[in-house]
mmCIF file of C-alpha atoms and ligand atoms in Angstrom:
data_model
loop_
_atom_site.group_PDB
_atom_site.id
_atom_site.type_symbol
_atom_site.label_atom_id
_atom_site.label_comp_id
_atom_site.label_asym_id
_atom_site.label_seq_id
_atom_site.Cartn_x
_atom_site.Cartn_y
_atom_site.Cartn_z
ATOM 1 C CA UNK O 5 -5.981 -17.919 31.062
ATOM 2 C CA UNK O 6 -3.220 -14.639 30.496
ATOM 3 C CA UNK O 7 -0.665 -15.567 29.131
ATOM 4 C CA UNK O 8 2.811 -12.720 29.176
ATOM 5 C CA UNK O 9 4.127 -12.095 25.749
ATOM 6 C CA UNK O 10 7.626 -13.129 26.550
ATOM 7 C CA UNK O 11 6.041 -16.297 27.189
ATOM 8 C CA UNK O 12 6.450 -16.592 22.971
ATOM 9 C CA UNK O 13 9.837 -15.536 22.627
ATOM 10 C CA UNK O 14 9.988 -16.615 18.853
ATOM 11 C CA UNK O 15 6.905 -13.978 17.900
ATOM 12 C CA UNK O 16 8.663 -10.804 16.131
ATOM 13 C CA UNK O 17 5.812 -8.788 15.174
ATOM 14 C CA UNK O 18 6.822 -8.040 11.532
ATOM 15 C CA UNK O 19 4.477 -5.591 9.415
ATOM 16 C CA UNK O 20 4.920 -5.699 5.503
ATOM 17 C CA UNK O 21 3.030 -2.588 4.911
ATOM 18 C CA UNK O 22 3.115 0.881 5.601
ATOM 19 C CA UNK O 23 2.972 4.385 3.918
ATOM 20 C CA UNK O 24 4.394 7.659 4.425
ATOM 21 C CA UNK O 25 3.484 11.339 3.589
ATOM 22 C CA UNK O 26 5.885 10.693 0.981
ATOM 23 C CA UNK O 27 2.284 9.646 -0.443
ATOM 24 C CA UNK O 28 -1.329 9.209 1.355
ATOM 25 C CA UNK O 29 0.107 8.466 5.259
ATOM 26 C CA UNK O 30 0.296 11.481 7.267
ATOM 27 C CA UNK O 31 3.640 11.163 9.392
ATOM 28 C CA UNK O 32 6.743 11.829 7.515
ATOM 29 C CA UNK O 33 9.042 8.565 6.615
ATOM 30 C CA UNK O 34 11.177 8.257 9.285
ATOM 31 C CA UNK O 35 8.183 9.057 11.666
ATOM 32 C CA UNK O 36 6.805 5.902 10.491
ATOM 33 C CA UNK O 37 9.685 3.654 11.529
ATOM 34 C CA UNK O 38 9.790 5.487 14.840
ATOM 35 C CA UNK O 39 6.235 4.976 15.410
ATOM 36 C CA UNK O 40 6.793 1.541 14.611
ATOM 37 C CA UNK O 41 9.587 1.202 16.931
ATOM 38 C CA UNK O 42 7.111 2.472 19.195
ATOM 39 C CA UNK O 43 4.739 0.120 18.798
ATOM 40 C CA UNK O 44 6.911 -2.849 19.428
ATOM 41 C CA UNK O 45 7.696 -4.141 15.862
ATOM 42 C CA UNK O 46 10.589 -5.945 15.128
ATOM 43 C CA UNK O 47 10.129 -5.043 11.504
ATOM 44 C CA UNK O 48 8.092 -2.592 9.309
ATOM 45 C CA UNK O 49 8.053 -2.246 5.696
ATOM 46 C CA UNK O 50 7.781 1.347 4.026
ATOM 47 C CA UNK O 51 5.515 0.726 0.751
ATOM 48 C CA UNK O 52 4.017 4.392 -0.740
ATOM 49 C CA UNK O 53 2.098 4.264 -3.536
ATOM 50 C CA UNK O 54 4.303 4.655 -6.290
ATOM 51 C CA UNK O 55 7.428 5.997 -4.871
ATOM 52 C CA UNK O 56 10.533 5.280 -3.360
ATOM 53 C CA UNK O 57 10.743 8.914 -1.829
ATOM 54 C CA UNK O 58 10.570 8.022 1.629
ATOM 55 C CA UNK O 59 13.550 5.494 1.642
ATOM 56 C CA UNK O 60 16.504 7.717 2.609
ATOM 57 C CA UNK O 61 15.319 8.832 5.356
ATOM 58 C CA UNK O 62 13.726 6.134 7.051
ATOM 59 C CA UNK O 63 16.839 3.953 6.475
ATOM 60 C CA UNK O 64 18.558 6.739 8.831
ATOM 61 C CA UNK O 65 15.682 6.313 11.159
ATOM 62 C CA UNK O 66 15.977 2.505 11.261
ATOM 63 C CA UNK O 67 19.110 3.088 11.920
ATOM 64 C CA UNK O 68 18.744 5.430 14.780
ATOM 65 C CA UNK O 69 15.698 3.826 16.654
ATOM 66 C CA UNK O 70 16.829 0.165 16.316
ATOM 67 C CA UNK O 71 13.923 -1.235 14.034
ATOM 68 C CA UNK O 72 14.189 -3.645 11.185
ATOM 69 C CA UNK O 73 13.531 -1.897 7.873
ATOM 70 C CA UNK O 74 12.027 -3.282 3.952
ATOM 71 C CA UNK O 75 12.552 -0.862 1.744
ATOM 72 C CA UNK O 76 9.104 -1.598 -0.895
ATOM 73 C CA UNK O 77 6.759 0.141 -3.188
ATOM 74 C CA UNK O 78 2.949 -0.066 -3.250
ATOM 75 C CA UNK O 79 2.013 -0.036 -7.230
ATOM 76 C CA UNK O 80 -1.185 1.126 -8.440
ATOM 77 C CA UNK O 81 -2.054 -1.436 -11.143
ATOM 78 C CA UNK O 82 -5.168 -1.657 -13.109
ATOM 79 C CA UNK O 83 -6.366 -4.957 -14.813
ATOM 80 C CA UNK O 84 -9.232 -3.552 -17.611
ATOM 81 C CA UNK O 85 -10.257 -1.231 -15.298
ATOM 82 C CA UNK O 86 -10.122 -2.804 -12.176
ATOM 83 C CA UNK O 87 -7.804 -1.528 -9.256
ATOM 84 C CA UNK O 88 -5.013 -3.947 -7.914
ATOM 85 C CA UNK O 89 -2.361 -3.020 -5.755
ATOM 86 C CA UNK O 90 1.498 -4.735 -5.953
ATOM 87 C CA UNK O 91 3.439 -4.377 -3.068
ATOM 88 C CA UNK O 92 7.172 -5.122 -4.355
ATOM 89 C CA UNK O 93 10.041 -5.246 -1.883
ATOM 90 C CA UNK O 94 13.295 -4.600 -1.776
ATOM 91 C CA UNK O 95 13.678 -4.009 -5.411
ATOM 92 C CA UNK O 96 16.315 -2.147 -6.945
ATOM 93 C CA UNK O 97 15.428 1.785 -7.440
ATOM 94 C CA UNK O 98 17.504 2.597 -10.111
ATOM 95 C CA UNK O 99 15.949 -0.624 -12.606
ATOM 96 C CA UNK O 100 14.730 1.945 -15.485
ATOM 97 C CA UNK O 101 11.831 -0.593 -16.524
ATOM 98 C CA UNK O 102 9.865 -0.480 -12.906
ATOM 99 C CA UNK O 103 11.047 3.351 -12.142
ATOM 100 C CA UNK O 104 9.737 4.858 -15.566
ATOM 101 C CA UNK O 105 6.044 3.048 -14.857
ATOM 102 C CA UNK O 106 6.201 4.685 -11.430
ATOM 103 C CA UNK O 107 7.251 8.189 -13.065
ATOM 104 C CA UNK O 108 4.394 8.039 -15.537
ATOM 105 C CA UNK O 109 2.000 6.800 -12.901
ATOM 106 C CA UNK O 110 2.799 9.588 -10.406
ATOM 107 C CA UNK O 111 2.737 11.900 -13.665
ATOM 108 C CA UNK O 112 -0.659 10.877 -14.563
ATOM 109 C CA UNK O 113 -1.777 10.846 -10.720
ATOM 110 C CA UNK O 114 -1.274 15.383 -10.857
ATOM 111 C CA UNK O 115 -3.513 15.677 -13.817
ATOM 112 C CA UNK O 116 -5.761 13.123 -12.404
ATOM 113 C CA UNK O 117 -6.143 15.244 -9.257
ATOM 114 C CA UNK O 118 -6.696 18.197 -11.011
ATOM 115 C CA UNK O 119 -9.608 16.907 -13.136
ATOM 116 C CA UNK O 120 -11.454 15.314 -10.211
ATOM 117 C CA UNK O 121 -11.121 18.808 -8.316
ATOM 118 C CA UNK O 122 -12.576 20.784 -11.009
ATOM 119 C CA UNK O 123 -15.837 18.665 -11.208
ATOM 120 C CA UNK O 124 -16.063 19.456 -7.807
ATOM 121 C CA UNK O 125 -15.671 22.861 -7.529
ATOM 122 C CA UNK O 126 -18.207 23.110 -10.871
ATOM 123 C CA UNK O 127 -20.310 21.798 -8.624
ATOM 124 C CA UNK O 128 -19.783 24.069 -6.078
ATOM 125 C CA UNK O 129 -17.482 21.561 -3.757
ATOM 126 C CA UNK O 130 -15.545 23.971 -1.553
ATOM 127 C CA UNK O 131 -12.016 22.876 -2.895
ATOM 128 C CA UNK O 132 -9.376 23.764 -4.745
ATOM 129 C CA UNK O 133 -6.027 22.659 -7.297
ATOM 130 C CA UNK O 134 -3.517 24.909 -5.200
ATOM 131 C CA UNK O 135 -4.800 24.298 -1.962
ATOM 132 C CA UNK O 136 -4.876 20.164 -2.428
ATOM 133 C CA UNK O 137 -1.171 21.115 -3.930
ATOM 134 C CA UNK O 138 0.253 22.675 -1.003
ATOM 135 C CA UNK O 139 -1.437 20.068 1.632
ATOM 136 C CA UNK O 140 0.221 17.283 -0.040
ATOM 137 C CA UNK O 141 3.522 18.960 -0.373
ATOM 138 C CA UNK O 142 6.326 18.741 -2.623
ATOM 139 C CA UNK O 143 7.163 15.668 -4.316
ATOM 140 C CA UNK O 144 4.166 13.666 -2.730
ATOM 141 C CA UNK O 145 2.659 10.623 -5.395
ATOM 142 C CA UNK O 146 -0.743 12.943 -4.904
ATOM 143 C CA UNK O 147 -3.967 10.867 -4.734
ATOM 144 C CA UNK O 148 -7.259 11.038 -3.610
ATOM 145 C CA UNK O 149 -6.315 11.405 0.256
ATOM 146 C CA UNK O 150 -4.915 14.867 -0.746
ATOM 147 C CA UNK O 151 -8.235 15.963 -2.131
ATOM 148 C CA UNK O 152 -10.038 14.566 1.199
ATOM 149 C CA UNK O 153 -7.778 16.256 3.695
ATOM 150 C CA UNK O 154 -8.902 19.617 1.536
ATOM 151 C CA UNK O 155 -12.187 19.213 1.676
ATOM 152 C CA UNK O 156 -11.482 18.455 5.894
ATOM 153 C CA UNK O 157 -9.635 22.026 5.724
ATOM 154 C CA UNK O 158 -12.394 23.507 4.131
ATOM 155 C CA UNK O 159 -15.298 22.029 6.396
ATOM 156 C CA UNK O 160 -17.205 19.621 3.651
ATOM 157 C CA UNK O 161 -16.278 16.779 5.633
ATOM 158 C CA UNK O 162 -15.046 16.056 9.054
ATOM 159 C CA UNK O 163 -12.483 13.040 8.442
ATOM 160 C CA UNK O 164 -11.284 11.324 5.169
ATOM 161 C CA UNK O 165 -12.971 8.876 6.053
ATOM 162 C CA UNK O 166 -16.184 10.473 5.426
ATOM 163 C CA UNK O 167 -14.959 12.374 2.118
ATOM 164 C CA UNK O 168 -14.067 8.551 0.609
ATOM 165 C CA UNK O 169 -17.695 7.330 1.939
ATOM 166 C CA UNK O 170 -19.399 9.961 -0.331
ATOM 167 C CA UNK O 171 -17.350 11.942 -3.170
ATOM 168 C CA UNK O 172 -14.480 10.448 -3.316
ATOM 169 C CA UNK O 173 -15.822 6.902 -3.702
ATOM 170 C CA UNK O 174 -14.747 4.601 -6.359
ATOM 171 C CA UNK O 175 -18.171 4.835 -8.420
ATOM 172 C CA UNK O 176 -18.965 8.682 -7.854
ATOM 173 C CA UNK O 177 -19.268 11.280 -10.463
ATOM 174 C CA UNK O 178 -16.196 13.158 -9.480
ATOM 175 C CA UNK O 179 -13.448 9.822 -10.276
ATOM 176 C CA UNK O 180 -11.031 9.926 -12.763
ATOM 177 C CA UNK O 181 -9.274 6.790 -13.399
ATOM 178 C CA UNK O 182 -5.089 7.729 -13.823
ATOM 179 C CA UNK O 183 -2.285 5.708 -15.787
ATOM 180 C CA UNK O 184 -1.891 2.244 -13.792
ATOM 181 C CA UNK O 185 0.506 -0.471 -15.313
ATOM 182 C CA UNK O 186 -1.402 -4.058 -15.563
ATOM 183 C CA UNK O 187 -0.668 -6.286 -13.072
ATOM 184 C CA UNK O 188 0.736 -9.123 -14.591
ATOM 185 C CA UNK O 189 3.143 -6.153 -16.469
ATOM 186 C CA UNK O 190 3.791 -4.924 -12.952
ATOM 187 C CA UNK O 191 4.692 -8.131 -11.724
ATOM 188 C CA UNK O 192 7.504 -8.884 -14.704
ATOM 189 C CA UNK O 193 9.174 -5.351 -13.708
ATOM 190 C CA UNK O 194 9.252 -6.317 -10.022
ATOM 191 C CA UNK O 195 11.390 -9.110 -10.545
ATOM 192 C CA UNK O 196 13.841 -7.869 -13.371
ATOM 193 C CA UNK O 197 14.247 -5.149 -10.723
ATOM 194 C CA UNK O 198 15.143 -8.127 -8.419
ATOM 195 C CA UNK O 199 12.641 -7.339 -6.423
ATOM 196 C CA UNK O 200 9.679 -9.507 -4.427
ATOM 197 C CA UNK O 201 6.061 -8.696 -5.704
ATOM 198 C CA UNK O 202 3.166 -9.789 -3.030
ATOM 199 C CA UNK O 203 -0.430 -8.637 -3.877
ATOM 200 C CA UNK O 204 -1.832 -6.175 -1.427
ATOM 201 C CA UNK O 205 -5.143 -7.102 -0.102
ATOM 202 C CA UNK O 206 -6.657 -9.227 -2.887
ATOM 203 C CA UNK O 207 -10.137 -10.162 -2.557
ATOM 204 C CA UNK O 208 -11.101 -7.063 -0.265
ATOM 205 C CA UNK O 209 -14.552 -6.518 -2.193
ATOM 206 C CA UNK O 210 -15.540 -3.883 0.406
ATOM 207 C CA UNK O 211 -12.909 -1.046 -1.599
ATOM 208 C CA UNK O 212 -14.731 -2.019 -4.877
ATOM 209 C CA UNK O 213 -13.979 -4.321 -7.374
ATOM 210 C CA UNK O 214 -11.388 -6.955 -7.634
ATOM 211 C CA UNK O 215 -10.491 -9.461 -10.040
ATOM 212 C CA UNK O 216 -10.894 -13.223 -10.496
ATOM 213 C CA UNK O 217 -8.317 -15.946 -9.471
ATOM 214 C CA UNK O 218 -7.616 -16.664 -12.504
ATOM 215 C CA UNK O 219 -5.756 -13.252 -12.797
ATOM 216 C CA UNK O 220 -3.990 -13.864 -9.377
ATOM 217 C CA UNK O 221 -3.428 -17.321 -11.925
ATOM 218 C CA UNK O 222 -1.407 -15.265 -14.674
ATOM 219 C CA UNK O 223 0.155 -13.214 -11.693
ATOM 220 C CA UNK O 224 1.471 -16.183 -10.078
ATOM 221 C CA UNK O 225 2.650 -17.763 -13.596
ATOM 222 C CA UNK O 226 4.746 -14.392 -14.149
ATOM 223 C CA UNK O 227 6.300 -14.328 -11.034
ATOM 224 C CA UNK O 228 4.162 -13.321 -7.842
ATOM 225 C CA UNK O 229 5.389 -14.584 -4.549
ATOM 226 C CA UNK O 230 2.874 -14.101 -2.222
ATOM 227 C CA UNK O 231 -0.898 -13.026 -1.556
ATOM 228 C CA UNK O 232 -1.558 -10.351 1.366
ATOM 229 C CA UNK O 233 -4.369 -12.488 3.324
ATOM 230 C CA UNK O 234 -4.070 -10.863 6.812
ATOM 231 C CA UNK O 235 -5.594 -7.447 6.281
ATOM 232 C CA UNK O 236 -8.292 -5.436 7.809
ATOM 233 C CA UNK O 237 -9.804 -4.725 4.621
ATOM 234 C CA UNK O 238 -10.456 -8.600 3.890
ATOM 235 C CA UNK O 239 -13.321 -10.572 5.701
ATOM 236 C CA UNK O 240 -12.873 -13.869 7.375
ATOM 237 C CA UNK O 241 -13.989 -15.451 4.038
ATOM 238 C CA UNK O 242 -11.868 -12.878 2.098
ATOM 239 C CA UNK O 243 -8.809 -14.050 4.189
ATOM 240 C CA UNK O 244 -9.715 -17.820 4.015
ATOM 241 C CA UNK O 245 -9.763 -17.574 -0.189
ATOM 242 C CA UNK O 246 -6.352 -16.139 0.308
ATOM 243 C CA UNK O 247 -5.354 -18.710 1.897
ATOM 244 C CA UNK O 248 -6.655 -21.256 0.321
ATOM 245 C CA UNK O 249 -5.419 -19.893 -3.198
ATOM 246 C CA UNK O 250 -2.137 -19.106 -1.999
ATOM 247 C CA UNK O 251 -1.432 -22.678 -0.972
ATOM 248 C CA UNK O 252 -2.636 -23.725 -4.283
ATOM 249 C CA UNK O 253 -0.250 -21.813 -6.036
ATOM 250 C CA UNK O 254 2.605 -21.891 -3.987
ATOM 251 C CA UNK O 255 2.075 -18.904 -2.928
ATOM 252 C CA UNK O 256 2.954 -17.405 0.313
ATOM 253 C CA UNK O 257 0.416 -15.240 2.500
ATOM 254 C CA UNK O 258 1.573 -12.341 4.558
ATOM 255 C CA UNK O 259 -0.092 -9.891 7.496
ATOM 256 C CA UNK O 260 -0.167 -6.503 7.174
ATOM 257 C CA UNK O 261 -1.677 -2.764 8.420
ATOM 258 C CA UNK O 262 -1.937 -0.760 5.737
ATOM 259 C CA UNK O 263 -0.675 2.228 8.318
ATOM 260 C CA UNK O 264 -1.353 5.575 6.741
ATOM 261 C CA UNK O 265 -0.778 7.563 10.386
ATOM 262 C CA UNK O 266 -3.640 9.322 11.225
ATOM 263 C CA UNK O 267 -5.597 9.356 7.696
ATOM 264 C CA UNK O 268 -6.936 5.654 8.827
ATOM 265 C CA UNK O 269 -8.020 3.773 11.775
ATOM 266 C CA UNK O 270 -5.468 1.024 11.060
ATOM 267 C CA UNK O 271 -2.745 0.651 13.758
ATOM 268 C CA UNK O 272 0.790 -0.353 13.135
ATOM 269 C CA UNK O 273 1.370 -4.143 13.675
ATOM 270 C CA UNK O 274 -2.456 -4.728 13.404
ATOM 271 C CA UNK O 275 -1.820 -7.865 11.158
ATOM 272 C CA UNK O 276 1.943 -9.709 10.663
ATOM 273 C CA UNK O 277 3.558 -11.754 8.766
ATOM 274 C CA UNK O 278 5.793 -14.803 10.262
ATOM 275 C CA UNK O 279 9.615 -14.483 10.136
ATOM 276 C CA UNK O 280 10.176 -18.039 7.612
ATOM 277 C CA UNK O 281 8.407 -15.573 5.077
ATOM 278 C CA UNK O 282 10.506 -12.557 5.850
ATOM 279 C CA UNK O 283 13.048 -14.675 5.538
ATOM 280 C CA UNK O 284 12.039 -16.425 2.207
ATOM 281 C CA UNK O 285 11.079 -12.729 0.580
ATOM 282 C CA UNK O 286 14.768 -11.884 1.299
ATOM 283 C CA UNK O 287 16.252 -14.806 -0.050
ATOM 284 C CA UNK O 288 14.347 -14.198 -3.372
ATOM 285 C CA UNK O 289 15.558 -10.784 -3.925
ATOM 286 C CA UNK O 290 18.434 -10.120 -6.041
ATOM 287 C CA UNK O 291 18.670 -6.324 -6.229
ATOM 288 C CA UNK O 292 21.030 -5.626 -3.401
ATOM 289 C CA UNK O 293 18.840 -3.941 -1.349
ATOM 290 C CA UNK O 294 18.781 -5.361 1.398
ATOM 291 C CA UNK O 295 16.491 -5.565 5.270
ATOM 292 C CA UNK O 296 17.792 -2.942 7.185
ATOM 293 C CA UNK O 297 18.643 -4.703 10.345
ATOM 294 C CA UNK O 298 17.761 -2.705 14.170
HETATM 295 P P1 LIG T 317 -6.056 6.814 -5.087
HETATM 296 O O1 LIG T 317 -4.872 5.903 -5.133
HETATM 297 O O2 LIG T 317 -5.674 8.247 -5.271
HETATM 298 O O3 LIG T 317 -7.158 6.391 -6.002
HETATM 299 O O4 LIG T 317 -6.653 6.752 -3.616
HETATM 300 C C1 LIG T 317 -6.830 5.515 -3.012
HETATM 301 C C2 LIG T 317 -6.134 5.526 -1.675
HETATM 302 O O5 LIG T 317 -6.971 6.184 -0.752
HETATM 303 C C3 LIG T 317 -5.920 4.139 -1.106
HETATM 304 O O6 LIG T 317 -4.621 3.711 -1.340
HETATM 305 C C4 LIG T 317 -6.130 4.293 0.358
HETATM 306 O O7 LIG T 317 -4.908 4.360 1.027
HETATM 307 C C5 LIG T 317 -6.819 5.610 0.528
HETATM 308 N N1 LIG T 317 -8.155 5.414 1.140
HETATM 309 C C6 LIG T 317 -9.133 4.624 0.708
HETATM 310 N N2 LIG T 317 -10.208 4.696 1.529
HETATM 311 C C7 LIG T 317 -9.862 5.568 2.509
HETATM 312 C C8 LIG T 317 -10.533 6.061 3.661
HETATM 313 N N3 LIG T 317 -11.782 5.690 3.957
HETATM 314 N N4 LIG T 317 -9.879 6.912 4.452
HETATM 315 C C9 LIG T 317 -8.626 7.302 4.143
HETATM 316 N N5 LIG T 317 -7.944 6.872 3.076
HETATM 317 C C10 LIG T 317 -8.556 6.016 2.264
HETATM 318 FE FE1 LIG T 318 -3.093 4.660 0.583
HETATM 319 FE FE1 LIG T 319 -3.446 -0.725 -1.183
HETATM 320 ZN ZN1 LIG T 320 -1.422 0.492 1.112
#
């Protein structure tokens, strides 16, 4: 049977996760809240890794285009070696504990770069420092992405995609590991910057490794909120754990895209997350900053 969508008034599509070419998406900051406009969203949430870059602007754009904004932060944390991602929203930007990790992470991230290019090139991987510089601009948090879209300029690959299934993978000779906070550190800084910290796609084993619950455990003790089960990087099992750890820590699960413009498949509003916990992630935060309403 078809059913219309106005025949669910109470659905907002609300996506908690979404980056800019202030880092690895491709459409400028306030490009992204258009495009989510466009899309039909009710609200998006801006969260580059590791900066908060894009915010100015796409608070204009919110403005202008009439969509709901949450100003957040994707943090690159590392827990002995393995990757985990923070999303924190709606902290406050000028908290010197969470902005100085961020500094020294997108610090770290340049060098980083610049050691994984020259393997490559001593290898004889058409690629350069200046020309991965220049394609991710000025004041970019630089990462891997930035390396990929060089090698597309350069022919070695066709898509990012394809550069991250070979070279750039998370086991391949050419990674270098950069500065990343721990987790349960990360967490503590999110909420002394009155902030709300949700883990970005938790259990999504196909990216590489990820950690036990008992870390999400420690997380949760130190302040977590919620657990990002809806994602296109998790499998129906991944999601179900989520879920099922989530509600046995009180934690709350949220939907997401991961939108990075044209450097992935994933499409705004993909995955979304219900308005009680839109609601409940603004009621926790203390910083000030607050949902830019359409
Ligand atoms: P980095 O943080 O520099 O180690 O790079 C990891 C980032 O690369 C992740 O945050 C993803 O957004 C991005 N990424 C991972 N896999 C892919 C892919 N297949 N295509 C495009 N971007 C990817
Ligand atoms: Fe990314
Ligand atoms: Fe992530
Ligand atoms: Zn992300």
């Amino acid at each position: 049977m078809m059913t219309w969508p106005w025949a669910y008034p109470w659905v907002v599509p609300i996506d908690l996760h979404a980056h800019s070419s202030a880092s690895d998406g491709t459409e400028p900051a306030a490009q992204v809240v258009a495009s989510a406009a466009r899309a039909g969203l009710d609200v998006v949430a801006l969260t580059d890794h590791d900066t908060y870059a894009g915010w100015t602007s796409a608070v204009r754009a919110a403005r202008e285009v009439g969509v709901g904004l949450v100003r957040g932060v994707e943090i690159s944390c590392s827990y002995h070696g393995v990757s985990v991602h923070l999303l924190a929203y709606l902290v406050d930007p000028e908290s010197p504990g969470l902005a100085a990790e961020l500094h020294k992470a997108r610090r770290s991230r340049v060098s980083r770069v610049d050691r994984m290019v020259e393997r490559m090139a001593a290898d004889g991987i058409p690629v350069t420092v200046e020309q991965v510089r220049r394609l991710a601009g000025e004041g970019t948090t630089m990462g891997r992405p930035h390396i990929a879209d060089a090698l597309v300029a350069s022919g070695y690959v066709a898509t990012r995609d394809e550069a991250f299934a070979d070279v750039l993978r998370n086991g391949s000779r050419y990674y270098v590991s950069h500065y990343a906070p721990d987790p349960v550190t990360a967490v503590r800084l999110v909420r002394a910057a009155g902030g709300v910290p949700v883990m970005a796609h938790p259990f999504a084993n196909g990216r590489g490794w990820t950690v036990e619950d008992r870390v999400v455990e420690e997380m949760a003790l130190a302040g977590l909120a919620g657990l990002e089960a809806r994602h296109r990087d998790h499998t129906q099992l991944e999601r179900l754990h989520a879920e099922e750890l989530a509600a046995r820590l009180g934690l709350f699960t949220t939907g997401s895209s991961d939108y990075h413009g044209a450097g992935k498949q994933n499409r705004l509003g993909e995955n979304t997350t219900t308005r009680d916990v839109l609601e409940q992630i603004e009621a926790e935060a203390t910083s000030g900053v607050d949902v830019v309403r359409a």
